[in-house]
Amino acid sequence: MSSKEEVLILDFWGSPFCMRVKIALNEKGVGYESREENLFGGKSELLLSSNPIYQKVPVLLHNGKPLSESSIIVDYINETWPSPPLLPSCPYEKAQAKFWVDFIDKKVFEAGGNIWRSNGEALEQAKQEFIEILKQLEEVLGDSDFFGGKAFGFVDIIAIPLTSWFLAYEKFGGFKVEDHCPKFSAWIKRCLQRDTVAKAIPDSEKVYELVAQLRKMNGIE
Amino acid sequence: MAEEVILLDVLLSMFGARVRIALAEKEVKYENKEQNLSDKSPLLLEMNPIHKKIPVLIHNGKPVCESLIIVEYIDNVWQRKAPLLPTDPYQRSQARFWADFVDKKLYVAGNKVLTITTKGEEQETAKKEFLDTLKMLEAELGDKPYFGGESFGFVDIALVGFYSWFHAYETFGNFSVEAECPKLIAWAKRCMEKESVSKSLPDQKTVYEYVVQVRKKFGIE
């Protein structure tokens, strides 16, 4: 006798933050409905009332109760549907995983943003910083298959959607991640082989077109 | 088994305060090592090579960084006393959301108030942003004794360290927190009745004098 679960994501196809939530639910085998928001046209009433503080996607509505902030949502998904576990049970290792989630949240998307938003000298600087961050993450990965070790986990879920924007960074920045960070590239490919991940991540070419559009909107040549 | 708990800390830091309070709530014995951030110790650089910041908790030689991650770690390790986070996953997500809000919004808004150079429009903008943020927190508190409800918990710990900085914010921002957010002041005083809080926070005068000194050093009038 199971009660009907209502799991709804307020979504935007190009948002890596929304992709995180979908991957986490896929990993847990939880079915969900996703409702696309028009971030350029007008945010829905439901979005504005569910996330009054930030008015951003993703929002997860679980049986009507709203949650925002993607890393916090993934944490909630992990605690609500415990199997398979996305975080280690050992408190120290859990803290380390959360540290790297926080690092990735603070650094990667902003560094990538600095690439597509700039030109000339600023662009060169942005590229260097971005590559340094990926190299740091490569060190953390070491020789493991995933940031979670043998098993795909929380840190992998937080990081992999951000890579859907990498083609755009590479094209606007004139570089290839694989040339500088081969281990990181290998990890990306390994994650994309998982069905739970692949079906949540859009084509990089589509994301590239989105970023090109954003550049135009921001008046960047 | 002998536990070795060391905290790399700075007395005036609202982030360090969080860890002091959590350890006090759990009645954990530890050694506090005050750091000089203008001349960072080899121990700090070794234990937090990524951010080089305090607080750092060193538990049996292993470092944990980022204040909210440390507080969760403390809650996971020392489970016998004073639970800091609720057990229900949704309530946990809400606690994490509001603690994250304090980090994302209040700290940044507070710094803008403290570095005000010219009176007039700049001061008004910074003051409004800061007070709007406090009001959102006051709304979240509502009529509850603590953010966690009946018991002192995670969000209370995340926020109460900022109370030491109120006199400085009020002076440079030219406002009174009590006049704008009386419920929040009542909450802060309620928290200060707890020994774990009152013994962990510096007094407002010390903080104010420190800010005066820093402003002078950076030539902010």
CSV table of C-alpha atoms in Angstrom, one decimal:
chain,number,residue,atom,x,y,z
A,1,MET,CA,0.0,0.0,0.0
A,2,SER,CA,1.9,3.1,-1.2
A,3,SER,CA,0.7,6.6,-1.2
A,4,LYS,CA,1.0,8.5,-4.5
A,5,GLU,CA,4.2,10.6,-4.5
A,6,GLU,CA,4.0,13.8,-6.4
A,7,VAL,CA,7.4,14.9,-7.6
A,8,LEU,CA,7.6,18.0,-9.8
A,9,ILE,CA,10.6,19.9,-11.0
A,10,LEU,CA,10.3,23.5,-12.2
A,11,ASP,CA,12.9,23.3,-14.9
A,12,PHE,CA,14.9,25.0,-17.6
A,13,TRP,CA,16.5,22.6,-20.2
A,14,GLY,CA,19.8,24.4,-20.3
A,15,SER,CA,20.3,24.8,-16.5
A,16,PRO,CA,23.0,22.6,-15.1
A,17,PHE,CA,21.4,23.1,-11.7
A,18,CYS,CA,18.2,21.6,-12.9
A,19,MET,CA,20.1,18.7,-14.5
A,20,ARG,CA,21.6,17.9,-11.0
A,21,VAL,CA,18.1,17.3,-9.6
A,22,LYS,CA,17.0,15.1,-12.5
A,23,ILE,CA,20.1,13.0,-12.3
A,24,ALA,CA,19.7,12.5,-8.6
A,25,LEU,CA,16.1,11.4,-9.0
A,26,ASN,CA,17.1,9.1,-11.9
A,27,GLU,CA,19.8,7.5,-9.7
A,28,LYS,CA,17.1,6.8,-7.0
A,29,GLY,CA,14.7,5.4,-9.6
A,30,VAL,CA,12.1,8.1,-8.6
A,31,GLY,CA,9.6,9.2,-11.3
A,32,TYR,CA,9.0,12.9,-11.7
A,33,GLU,CA,7.2,15.5,-13.8
A,34,SER,CA,9.2,18.4,-15.2
A,35,ARG,CA,7.7,21.7,-16.1
A,36,GLU,CA,9.7,24.0,-18.4
A,37,GLU,CA,10.0,27.6,-17.2
A,38,ASN,CA,10.4,30.4,-19.7
A,39,LEU,CA,13.2,32.3,-18.0
A,40,PHE,CA,13.4,34.9,-20.8
A,41,GLY,CA,9.7,35.4,-21.2
A,42,GLY,CA,8.1,35.3,-17.8
A,43,LYS,CA,8.4,33.2,-14.7
A,44,SER,CA,5.4,31.2,-13.7
A,45,GLU,CA,3.3,32.1,-10.7
A,46,LEU,CA,4.2,28.7,-9.2
A,47,LEU,CA,7.9,29.4,-9.5
A,48,LEU,CA,7.6,32.9,-7.9
A,49,SER,CA,5.4,31.5,-5.1
A,50,SER,CA,7.6,28.4,-4.5
A,51,ASN,CA,10.9,30.2,-4.5
A,52,PRO,CA,10.1,33.8,-3.4
A,53,ILE,CA,13.6,34.4,-2.1
A,54,TYR,CA,15.6,33.7,-5.2
A,55,GLN,CA,12.9,33.2,-7.9
A,56,LYS,CA,15.1,30.7,-9.6
A,57,VAL,CA,15.1,27.2,-11.0
A,58,PRO,CA,15.3,24.4,-10.1
A,59,VAL,CA,12.5,24.1,-7.6
A,60,LEU,CA,11.5,20.7,-6.5
A,61,LEU,CA,7.9,20.3,-5.3
A,62,HIS,CA,7.5,17.0,-3.3
A,63,ASN,CA,3.9,16.4,-2.5
A,64,GLY,CA,3.4,20.2,-2.8
A,65,LYS,CA,6.3,21.2,-0.5
A,66,PRO,CA,8.9,23.4,-2.3
A,67,LEU,CA,12.6,23.1,-2.1
A,68,SER,CA,15.2,25.3,-3.7
A,69,GLU,CA,19.0,25.5,-4.2
A,70,SER,CA,20.2,22.5,-6.3
A,71,SER,CA,22.8,21.1,-3.9
A,72,ILE,CA,20.4,21.3,-1.0
A,73,ILE,CA,17.7,19.6,-3.2
A,74,VAL,CA,20.1,16.7,-4.0
A,75,ASP,CA,20.9,16.3,-0.3
A,76,TYR,CA,17.2,16.1,0.4
A,77,ILE,CA,16.7,13.5,-2.4
A,78,ASN,CA,19.5,11.4,-1.0
A,79,GLU,CA,18.0,11.5,2.5
A,80,THR,CA,14.4,11.0,1.5
A,81,TRP,CA,15.1,8.0,-0.9
A,82,PRO,CA,18.1,6.4,0.8
A,83,SER,CA,18.9,3.8,-1.8
A,84,PRO,CA,21.4,3.8,-3.4
A,85,PRO,CA,23.3,6.1,-1.1
A,86,LEU,CA,24.9,9.1,-2.8
A,87,LEU,CA,27.1,10.1,0.1
A,88,PRO,CA,29.4,8.1,2.3
A,89,SER,CA,28.0,7.2,5.8
A,90,CYS,CA,31.3,8.0,7.6
A,91,PRO,CA,31.0,11.6,8.9
A,92,TYR,CA,34.5,12.6,7.8
A,93,GLU,CA,34.2,11.4,4.3
A,94,LYS,CA,30.7,13.0,4.1
A,95,ALA,CA,32.2,16.3,5.2
A,96,GLN,CA,34.9,16.0,2.5
A,97,ALA,CA,32.3,15.3,-0.2
A,98,LYS,CA,30.3,18.4,1.0
A,99,PHE,CA,33.5,20.4,0.9
A,100,TRP,CA,34.1,19.6,-2.8
A,101,VAL,CA,30.4,20.2,-3.6
A,102,ASP,CA,30.8,23.6,-2.1
A,103,PHE,CA,34.1,24.2,-4.0
A,104,ILE,CA,32.5,23.2,-7.3
A,105,ASP,CA,29.4,25.4,-6.5
A,106,LYS,CA,31.6,28.4,-5.7
A,107,LYS,CA,34.0,28.1,-8.6
A,108,VAL,CA,33.2,26.3,-11.8
A,109,PHE,CA,30.1,28.0,-13.3
A,110,GLU,CA,31.4,31.4,-12.4
A,111,ALA,CA,34.8,30.7,-14.0
A,112,GLY,CA,33.1,29.4,-17.1
A,113,GLY,CA,30.9,32.5,-17.1
A,114,ASN,CA,34.0,34.7,-17.1
A,115,ILE,CA,35.1,32.9,-20.3
A,116,TRP,CA,32.0,33.4,-22.4
A,117,ARG,CA,31.4,36.9,-21.0
A,118,SER,CA,34.8,38.3,-22.0
A,119,ASN,CA,37.3,39.1,-24.7
A,120,GLY,CA,41.0,39.7,-25.2
A,121,GLU,CA,43.2,39.8,-22.1
A,122,ALA,CA,40.3,39.2,-19.7
A,123,LEU,CA,39.4,36.1,-21.7
A,124,GLU,CA,42.9,34.7,-21.5
A,125,GLN,CA,42.9,35.3,-17.7
A,126,ALA,CA,39.5,33.6,-17.4
A,127,LYS,CA,40.7,30.5,-19.4
A,128,GLN,CA,43.7,30.1,-17.1
A,129,GLU,CA,41.6,30.3,-14.0
A,130,PHE,CA,39.1,27.8,-15.4
A,131,ILE,CA,41.8,25.3,-16.3
A,132,GLU,CA,43.4,25.7,-12.8
A,133,ILE,CA,40.1,24.8,-11.2
A,134,LEU,CA,39.7,21.7,-13.3
A,135,LYS,CA,43.3,20.7,-12.5
A,136,GLN,CA,42.5,21.0,-8.8
A,137,LEU,CA,39.5,18.7,-9.3
A,138,GLU,CA,41.6,16.3,-11.2
A,139,GLU,CA,43.9,16.0,-8.2
A,140,VAL,CA,40.9,15.3,-6.0
A,141,LEU,CA,39.7,12.6,-8.5
A,142,GLY,CA,43.1,11.0,-8.5
A,143,ASP,CA,42.9,7.5,-10.0
A,144,SER,CA,39.3,6.8,-9.0
A,145,ASP,CA,36.6,6.3,-11.5
A,146,PHE,CA,34.4,8.8,-9.8
A,147,PHE,CA,34.6,11.6,-7.2
A,148,GLY,CA,32.6,9.2,-5.0
A,149,GLY,CA,35.4,6.6,-5.4
A,150,LYS,CA,34.2,3.3,-7.0
A,151,ALA,CA,30.6,4.5,-7.1
A,152,PHE,CA,29.0,7.5,-8.8
A,153,GLY,CA,27.9,9.9,-6.1
A,154,PHE,CA,26.9,13.3,-4.8
A,155,VAL,CA,30.0,15.2,-6.0
A,156,ASP,CA,29.8,13.6,-9.5
A,157,ILE,CA,26.1,14.6,-9.7
A,158,ILE,CA,26.9,18.2,-8.7
A,159,ALA,CA,29.8,18.4,-11.2
A,160,ILE,CA,28.7,16.6,-14.4
A,161,PRO,CA,25.9,18.9,-15.5
A,162,LEU,CA,28.3,21.8,-15.6
A,163,THR,CA,30.3,20.0,-18.3
A,164,SER,CA,27.4,20.4,-20.7
A,165,TRP,CA,28.5,24.1,-21.0
A,166,PHE,CA,32.1,23.2,-21.7
A,167,LEU,CA,31.8,23.1,-25.5
A,168,ALA,CA,30.6,26.7,-25.4
A,169,TYR,CA,33.6,27.7,-23.2
A,170,GLU,CA,35.9,25.8,-25.5
A,171,LYS,CA,34.5,27.5,-28.6
A,172,PHE,CA,34.5,31.0,-27.2
A,173,GLY,CA,37.8,30.5,-25.4
A,174,GLY,CA,39.7,28.7,-28.2
A,175,PHE,CA,40.9,25.7,-26.2
A,176,LYS,CA,40.0,22.1,-25.4
A,177,VAL,CA,39.5,20.8,-21.9
A,178,GLU,CA,40.9,17.4,-23.0
A,179,ASP,CA,44.3,19.0,-23.9
A,180,HIS,CA,44.8,20.4,-20.4
A,181,CYS,CA,42.9,18.0,-18.2
A,182,PRO,CA,42.7,14.5,-19.8
A,183,LYS,CA,41.7,12.7,-16.6
A,184,PHE,CA,38.8,15.1,-16.1
A,185,SER,CA,37.7,14.5,-19.7
A,186,ALA,CA,37.9,10.8,-19.1
A,187,TRP,CA,35.7,11.2,-16.0
A,188,ILE,CA,33.2,13.2,-18.1
A,189,LYS,CA,32.9,10.4,-20.7
A,190,ARG,CA,32.6,7.8,-17.9
A,191,CYS,CA,29.7,9.7,-16.3
A,192,LEU,CA,27.9,10.2,-19.7
A,193,GLN,CA,27.9,6.4,-20.2
A,194,ARG,CA,25.4,6.2,-17.3
A,195,ASP,CA,21.8,6.3,-18.6
A,196,THR,CA,20.7,8.2,-15.5
A,197,VAL,CA,23.1,11.0,-16.5
A,198,ALA,CA,22.8,10.9,-20.3
A,199,LYS,CA,19.1,11.3,-20.4
A,200,ALA,CA,19.2,14.4,-18.1
A,201,ILE,CA,21.9,16.3,-20.1
A,202,PRO,CA,21.2,18.1,-23.3
A,203,ASP,CA,23.3,18.1,-26.4
A,204,SER,CA,26.4,20.4,-26.0
A,205,GLU,CA,25.7,22.0,-29.4
A,206,LYS,CA,22.3,23.1,-28.2
A,207,VAL,CA,23.9,24.6,-25.1
A,208,TYR,CA,26.5,26.3,-27.3
A,209,GLU,CA,23.7,28.0,-29.2
A,210,LEU,CA,22.1,29.1,-25.9
A,211,VAL,CA,25.3,30.6,-24.7
A,212,ALA,CA,25.8,32.4,-28.1
A,213,GLN,CA,22.3,33.8,-27.6
A,214,LEU,CA,23.2,34.9,-24.0
A,215,ARG,CA,26.4,36.6,-25.4
A,216,LYS,CA,24.3,38.6,-27.9
A,217,MET,CA,21.8,39.6,-25.2
A,218,ASN,CA,24.7,40.8,-23.0
A,219,GLY,CA,26.2,42.8,-25.9
A,220,ILE,CA,29.4,40.7,-26.2
A,221,GLU,CA,30.9,40.4,-29.7
B,1,MET,CA,40.0,6.6,23.1
B,2,ALA,CA,41.6,10.0,23.4
B,3,GLU,CA,40.0,12.6,21.1
B,4,GLU,CA,42.0,15.4,19.9
B,5,VAL,CA,40.0,18.4,18.8
B,6,ILE,CA,41.6,21.6,17.6
B,7,LEU,CA,39.9,24.7,16.2
B,8,LEU,CA,41.8,27.2,14.1
B,9,ASP,CA,39.8,30.3,14.8
B,10,VAL,CA,39.6,34.1,14.9
B,11,LEU,CA,37.6,35.4,17.9
B,12,LEU,CA,35.8,38.1,15.9
B,13,SER,CA,34.8,35.8,13.1
B,14,MET,CA,31.0,35.0,12.9
B,15,PHE,CA,32.0,31.8,11.1
B,16,GLY,CA,34.4,30.7,13.8
B,17,ALA,CA,31.6,31.5,16.3
B,18,ARG,CA,29.4,28.9,14.7
B,19,VAL,CA,31.9,26.2,15.4
B,20,ARG,CA,32.6,27.4,19.0
B,21,ILE,CA,28.9,27.3,19.7
B,22,ALA,CA,28.4,23.9,18.2
B,23,LEU,CA,31.2,22.4,20.2
B,24,ALA,CA,29.9,24.0,23.3
B,25,GLU,CA,26.4,22.7,22.7
B,26,LYS,CA,27.9,19.2,22.4
B,27,GLU,CA,30.1,19.7,25.4
B,28,VAL,CA,33.2,18.7,23.4
B,29,LYS,CA,36.6,19.6,24.9
B,30,TYR,CA,38.9,21.3,22.4
B,31,GLU,CA,41.9,23.5,22.0
B,32,ASN,CA,41.3,26.8,20.4
B,33,LYS,CA,44.2,28.3,18.4
B,34,GLU,CA,43.7,31.9,17.5
B,35,GLN,CA,45.0,32.7,14.0
B,36,ASN,CA,46.6,35.8,12.6
B,37,LEU,CA,45.2,36.1,9.1
B,38,SER,CA,47.7,38.8,8.1
B,39,ASP,CA,50.5,36.2,8.7
B,40,LYS,CA,49.0,32.8,8.1
B,41,SER,CA,50.4,29.9,10.1
B,42,PRO,CA,52.0,26.9,8.4
B,43,LEU,CA,49.3,24.8,10.2
B,44,LEU,CA,46.5,26.8,8.7
B,45,LEU,CA,48.0,26.6,5.2
B,46,GLU,CA,48.5,22.9,5.6
B,47,MET,CA,45.0,22.2,6.9
B,48,ASN,CA,43.2,24.4,4.5
B,49,PRO,CA,45.3,24.7,1.4
B,50,ILE,CA,42.4,25.4,-0.9
B,51,HIS,CA,40.8,28.4,0.8
B,52,LYS,CA,43.4,29.3,3.5
B,53,LYS,CA,40.6,30.5,5.8
B,54,ILE,CA,39.3,29.9,9.2
B,55,PRO,CA,37.5,28.1,10.8
B,56,VAL,CA,39.2,24.8,10.4
B,57,LEU,CA,38.3,21.9,12.8
B,58,ILE,CA,41.1,19.4,13.2
B,59,HIS,CA,39.7,16.1,14.6
B,60,ASN,CA,42.4,13.5,15.4
B,61,GLY,CA,44.6,15.2,12.9
B,62,LYS,CA,42.1,15.4,10.1
B,63,PRO,CA,40.9,18.8,8.9
B,64,VAL,CA,37.3,19.8,8.2
B,65,CYS,CA,36.7,23.2,6.5
B,66,GLU,CA,33.8,25.6,5.8
B,67,SER,CA,31.8,26.5,8.9
B,68,LEU,CA,28.4,25.1,8.0
B,69,ILE,CA,30.0,21.8,6.9
B,70,ILE,CA,32.0,21.7,10.2
B,71,VAL,CA,28.7,22.2,12.2
B,72,GLU,CA,27.0,19.3,10.3
B,73,TYR,CA,30.1,17.2,10.9
B,74,ILE,CA,30.1,18.0,14.6
B,75,ASP,CA,26.4,17.0,14.7
B,76,ASN,CA,27.1,13.7,13.0
B,77,VAL,CA,30.1,12.8,15.2
B,78,TRP,CA,28.8,13.8,18.6
B,79,GLN,CA,25.2,12.5,18.5
B,80,ARG,CA,24.5,11.9,22.2
B,81,LYS,CA,23.7,15.6,23.1
B,82,ALA,CA,21.9,18.5,21.6
B,83,PRO,CA,20.9,17.6,18.1
B,84,LEU,CA,21.6,20.6,15.9
B,85,LEU,CA,19.7,19.6,12.8
B,86,PRO,CA,16.1,18.1,12.7
B,87,THR,CA,15.7,14.5,11.8
B,88,ASP,CA,13.0,15.1,9.1
B,89,PRO,CA,14.6,15.4,5.6
B,90,TYR,CA,12.3,18.3,4.6
B,91,GLN,CA,13.0,20.3,7.8
B,92,ARG,CA,16.7,19.6,7.3
B,93,SER,CA,16.5,21.0,3.8
B,94,GLN,CA,14.8,24.2,5.1
B,95,ALA,CA,17.5,24.6,7.8
B,96,ARG,CA,20.2,24.2,5.2
B,97,PHE,CA,18.4,26.7,2.9
B,98,TRP,CA,18.3,29.4,5.6
B,99,ALA,CA,21.8,28.9,6.8
B,100,ASP,CA,22.9,29.1,3.2
B,101,PHE,CA,20.8,32.3,2.8
B,102,VAL,CA,22.7,33.9,5.7
B,103,ASP,CA,26.0,33.1,3.9
B,104,LYS,CA,24.9,34.2,0.5
B,105,LYS,CA,23.0,37.4,1.4
B,106,LEU,CA,23.7,38.7,5.0
B,107,TYR,CA,27.4,38.5,5.0
B,108,VAL,CA,27.8,40.3,1.6
B,109,ALA,CA,25.2,42.9,2.5
B,110,GLY,CA,26.9,43.4,5.9
B,111,ASN,CA,30.3,44.0,4.3
B,112,LYS,CA,28.8,46.6,2.0
B,113,VAL,CA,27.4,48.5,5.0
B,114,LEU,CA,30.8,48.4,6.8
B,115,THR,CA,32.7,49.7,3.8
B,116,ILE,CA,30.4,52.6,3.1
B,117,THR,CA,32.5,55.6,2.1
B,118,THR,CA,30.1,58.3,1.2
B,119,LYS,CA,26.9,59.1,2.9
B,120,GLY,CA,23.8,59.6,0.8
B,121,GLU,CA,22.7,57.2,-2.0
B,122,GLU,CA,25.4,54.6,-1.4
B,123,GLN,CA,24.7,54.4,2.3
B,124,GLU,CA,20.9,54.2,1.6
B,125,THR,CA,21.3,51.4,-0.9
B,126,ALA,CA,23.6,49.3,1.4
B,127,LYS,CA,21.4,50.0,4.4
B,128,LYS,CA,18.2,48.9,2.5
B,129,GLU,CA,19.8,45.7,1.2
B,130,PHE,CA,21.0,44.7,4.7
B,131,LEU,CA,17.7,45.5,6.4
B,132,ASP,CA,15.7,43.7,3.7
B,133,THR,CA,17.8,40.6,4.3
B,134,LEU,CA,17.3,40.9,8.1
B,135,LYS,CA,13.6,41.3,7.6
B,136,MET,CA,13.4,38.1,5.5
B,137,LEU,CA,15.1,36.3,8.3
B,138,GLU,CA,12.7,37.8,10.8
B,139,ALA,CA,9.8,36.7,8.7
B,140,GLU,CA,11.2,33.2,8.6
B,141,LEU,CA,11.6,33.2,12.4
B,142,GLY,CA,8.0,34.3,12.9
B,143,ASP,CA,6.7,33.8,16.4
B,144,LYS,CA,9.0,30.8,17.1
B,145,PRO,CA,11.5,31.1,20.0
B,146,TYR,CA,14.2,29.8,17.7
B,147,PHE,CA,14.6,29.3,13.9
B,148,GLY,CA,14.5,25.6,14.6
B,149,GLY,CA,11.2,25.9,16.6
B,150,GLU,CA,11.3,25.1,20.3
B,151,SER,CA,15.0,24.2,20.3
B,152,PHE,CA,18.1,26.1,19.4
B,153,GLY,CA,19.6,24.7,16.2
B,154,PHE,CA,21.4,24.9,12.9
B,155,VAL,CA,20.0,28.2,11.6
B,156,ASP,CA,20.3,29.9,15.0
B,157,ILE,CA,24.0,28.8,15.1
B,158,ALA,CA,24.5,30.1,11.5
B,159,LEU,CA,23.1,33.5,12.3
B,160,VAL,CA,23.8,34.4,15.9
B,161,GLY,CA,27.5,35.2,15.4
B,162,PHE,CA,26.4,38.2,13.3
B,163,TYR,CA,24.8,39.7,16.5
B,164,SER,CA,28.3,40.7,17.7
B,165,TRP,CA,28.6,42.8,14.5
B,166,PHE,CA,25.3,44.6,14.9
B,167,HIS,CA,26.7,47.7,16.7
B,168,ALA,CA,29.2,48.1,13.9
B,169,TYR,CA,26.6,47.7,11.1
B,170,GLU,CA,24.2,50.1,12.9
B,171,THR,CA,26.9,52.8,13.3
B,172,PHE,CA,28.2,52.7,9.8
B,173,GLY,CA,24.8,52.1,8.2
B,174,ASN,CA,23.0,54.6,10.4
B,175,PHE,CA,20.1,52.5,11.5
B,176,SER,CA,18.9,50.6,14.6
B,177,VAL,CA,18.3,46.9,14.2
B,178,GLU,CA,16.0,46.9,17.2
B,179,ALA,CA,13.8,49.6,15.6
B,180,GLU,CA,13.6,47.7,12.2
B,181,CYS,CA,13.6,44.1,13.4
B,182,PRO,CA,12.5,43.9,17.1
B,183,LYS,CA,11.7,40.2,16.9
B,184,LEU,CA,15.2,39.4,15.7
B,185,ILE,CA,16.8,41.3,18.6
B,186,ALA,CA,14.5,39.4,21.0
B,187,TRP,CA,15.7,36.2,19.4
B,188,ALA,CA,19.3,37.2,19.7
B,189,LYS,CA,18.9,38.1,23.4
B,190,ARG,CA,17.2,34.7,23.9
B,191,CYS,CA,20.2,33.0,22.3
B,192,MET,CA,22.6,35.0,24.5
B,193,GLU,CA,20.9,33.5,27.6
B,194,LYS,CA,22.5,30.2,26.6
B,195,GLU,CA,26.0,29.8,27.9
B,196,SER,CA,27.1,28.0,24.7
B,197,VAL,CA,26.4,31.3,22.9
B,198,SER,CA,27.3,34.0,25.4
B,199,LYS,CA,30.7,32.4,26.1
B,200,SER,CA,31.4,32.0,22.3
B,201,LEU,CA,30.7,35.5,21.1
B,202,PRO,CA,33.0,38.6,21.3
B,203,ASP,CA,31.3,41.7,22.6
B,204,GLN,CA,29.9,44.2,20.2
B,205,LYS,CA,32.3,47.0,21.3
B,206,THR,CA,35.4,44.9,20.5
B,207,VAL,CA,34.0,44.2,17.0
B,208,TYR,CA,33.2,47.8,16.4
B,209,GLU,CA,36.7,49.0,17.4
B,210,TYR,CA,38.2,46.4,15.1
B,211,VAL,CA,36.1,47.7,12.2
B,212,VAL,CA,37.1,51.3,12.9
B,213,GLN,CA,40.8,50.1,12.8
B,214,VAL,CA,40.3,48.3,9.5
B,215,ARG,CA,38.5,51.2,7.9
B,216,LYS,CA,41.4,53.5,8.9
B,217,LYS,CA,43.9,51.1,7.6
B,218,PHE,CA,42.2,50.9,4.2
B,219,GLY,CA,41.6,54.7,4.1
B,220,ILE,CA,37.8,54.4,4.3
B,221,GLU,CA,36.4,57.6,5.8
